[in-house]
Amino acid sequence: MAFRPLHDRVVVRRVDSEEKTAGGIIIPDTAKEKPSEGVIVSVGPGARDESGKIVPLDVKEGDRILFGKWSGTEVKLNGQDLLIMKESDIMGVITA
């Protein structure tokens, strides 16, 4: 990817949600909510603290994350729908 986010921002690709409920009901595209789970595609170098030092981010490329429903800004890069958000918008990292 030829895009590098600045400071404490990350680029996230949403992960598609399940198309069926636990009971087996198929959910049509019009009724689906946007998933709040994604994979980090790219990370910035980090935010600067009061003394000017760069503080690295706690997340890295490839991490699977959860974020708020209205977090980030939607953009289209290289034909992909992506989100650019600050690290503070990320609620947590999903570990296997």
Short mmCIF file of C-alpha atoms in Angstrom, two decimals:
data_model
loop_
_atom_site.label_atom_id
_atom_site.label_comp_id
_atom_site.label_asym_id
_atom_site.label_seq_id
_atom_site.Cartn_x
_atom_site.Cartn_y
_atom_site.Cartn_z
CA MET A 1 0.00 0.00 0.00
CA ALA A 2 1.34 3.45 -0.90
CA PHE A 3 -0.37 5.19 2.03
CA ARG A 4 1.16 5.73 5.47
CA PRO A 5 -1.01 7.26 8.21
CA LEU A 6 0.46 10.06 10.31
CA HIS A 7 1.03 10.22 14.07
CA ASP A 8 -1.26 7.92 16.09
CA ARG A 9 -3.61 7.00 13.23
CA VAL A 10 -4.21 3.53 11.82
CA VAL A 11 -5.77 2.22 8.60
CA VAL A 12 -8.34 -0.54 9.18
CA ARG A 13 -10.14 -2.94 6.83
CA ARG A 14 -13.52 -4.03 8.18
CA VAL A 15 -14.09 -7.76 8.63
CA ASP A 16 -17.35 -9.01 7.10
CA SER A 17 -19.94 -10.02 9.67
CA GLU A 18 -21.91 -13.24 9.72
CA GLU A 19 -24.79 -13.45 7.27
CA LYS A 20 -26.79 -15.81 9.51
CA THR A 21 -28.01 -15.47 13.07
CA ALA A 22 -27.36 -18.16 15.68
CA GLY A 23 -30.81 -19.55 14.89
CA GLY A 24 -29.97 -19.89 11.17
CA ILE A 25 -31.94 -16.89 9.88
CA ILE A 26 -30.20 -15.26 6.88
CA ILE A 27 -29.78 -11.50 7.28
CA PRO A 28 -30.26 -9.46 4.06
CA ASP A 29 -27.63 -6.84 3.14
CA THR A 30 -30.07 -3.99 3.78
CA ALA A 31 -30.64 -5.04 7.39
CA LYS A 32 -26.98 -5.62 8.29
CA GLU A 33 -25.13 -3.28 10.56
CA LYS A 34 -21.59 -2.32 9.69
CA PRO A 35 -19.20 -4.58 11.57
CA SER A 36 -17.18 -3.02 14.35
CA GLU A 37 -14.37 -5.51 13.89
CA GLY A 38 -11.43 -5.08 11.57
CA VAL A 39 -7.83 -5.83 10.70
CA ILE A 40 -5.14 -3.17 10.84
CA VAL A 41 -3.60 -2.58 7.42
CA SER A 42 -1.13 0.18 8.28
CA VAL A 43 -0.04 2.15 11.35
CA GLY A 44 1.53 5.56 11.87
CA PRO A 45 4.81 6.08 13.72
CA GLY A 46 3.12 7.19 16.96
CA ALA A 47 2.07 10.30 18.85
CA ARG A 48 4.49 12.83 20.34
CA ASP A 49 4.53 13.35 24.09
CA GLU A 50 5.08 16.69 25.84
CA SER A 51 8.86 16.47 25.50
CA GLY A 52 8.65 15.77 21.76
CA LYS A 53 9.52 12.06 21.90
CA ILE A 54 7.53 9.70 19.69
CA VAL A 55 5.45 7.22 21.71
CA PRO A 56 4.93 4.06 19.60
CA LEU A 57 1.43 2.61 19.15
CA ASP A 58 0.23 -0.47 21.07
CA VAL A 59 -1.19 -2.03 17.89
CA LYS A 60 0.60 -3.33 14.80
CA GLU A 61 -0.25 -4.35 11.24
CA GLY A 62 -2.30 -7.54 11.12
CA ASP A 63 -3.91 -7.09 14.57
CA ARG A 64 -7.63 -7.91 14.71
CA ILE A 65 -9.40 -5.12 16.60
CA LEU A 66 -12.76 -3.92 17.88
CA PHE A 67 -13.77 -0.28 17.45
CA GLY A 68 -16.78 1.94 18.07
CA LYS A 69 -19.74 1.97 15.70
CA TRP A 70 -19.09 5.52 14.46
CA SER A 71 -15.28 5.46 14.73
CA GLY A 72 -12.98 6.57 11.97
CA THR A 73 -13.32 8.16 8.56
CA GLU A 74 -14.28 5.99 5.61
CA VAL A 75 -11.97 6.25 2.58
CA LYS A 76 -11.44 4.32 -0.63
CA LEU A 77 -7.81 3.44 -1.43
CA ASN A 78 -6.73 1.19 -4.31
CA GLY A 79 -10.36 0.09 -4.74
CA GLN A 80 -10.72 -1.01 -1.10
CA ASP A 81 -13.10 0.51 1.44
CA LEU A 82 -10.99 1.34 4.49
CA LEU A 83 -11.23 3.33 7.73
CA ILE A 84 -8.68 5.78 9.08
CA MET A 85 -8.95 6.25 12.84
CA LYS A 86 -6.91 7.29 15.85
CA GLU A 87 -5.53 4.63 18.14
CA SER A 88 -7.77 5.99 20.92
CA ASP A 89 -10.86 4.91 18.89
CA ILE A 90 -9.78 1.26 19.17
CA MET A 91 -11.46 -0.55 22.07
CA GLY A 92 -9.22 -3.60 22.09
CA VAL A 93 -7.22 -6.24 20.25
CA ILE A 94 -8.76 -9.68 19.68
CA THR A 95 -6.33 -12.49 20.53
CA ALA A 96 -6.82 -16.09 19.50
#
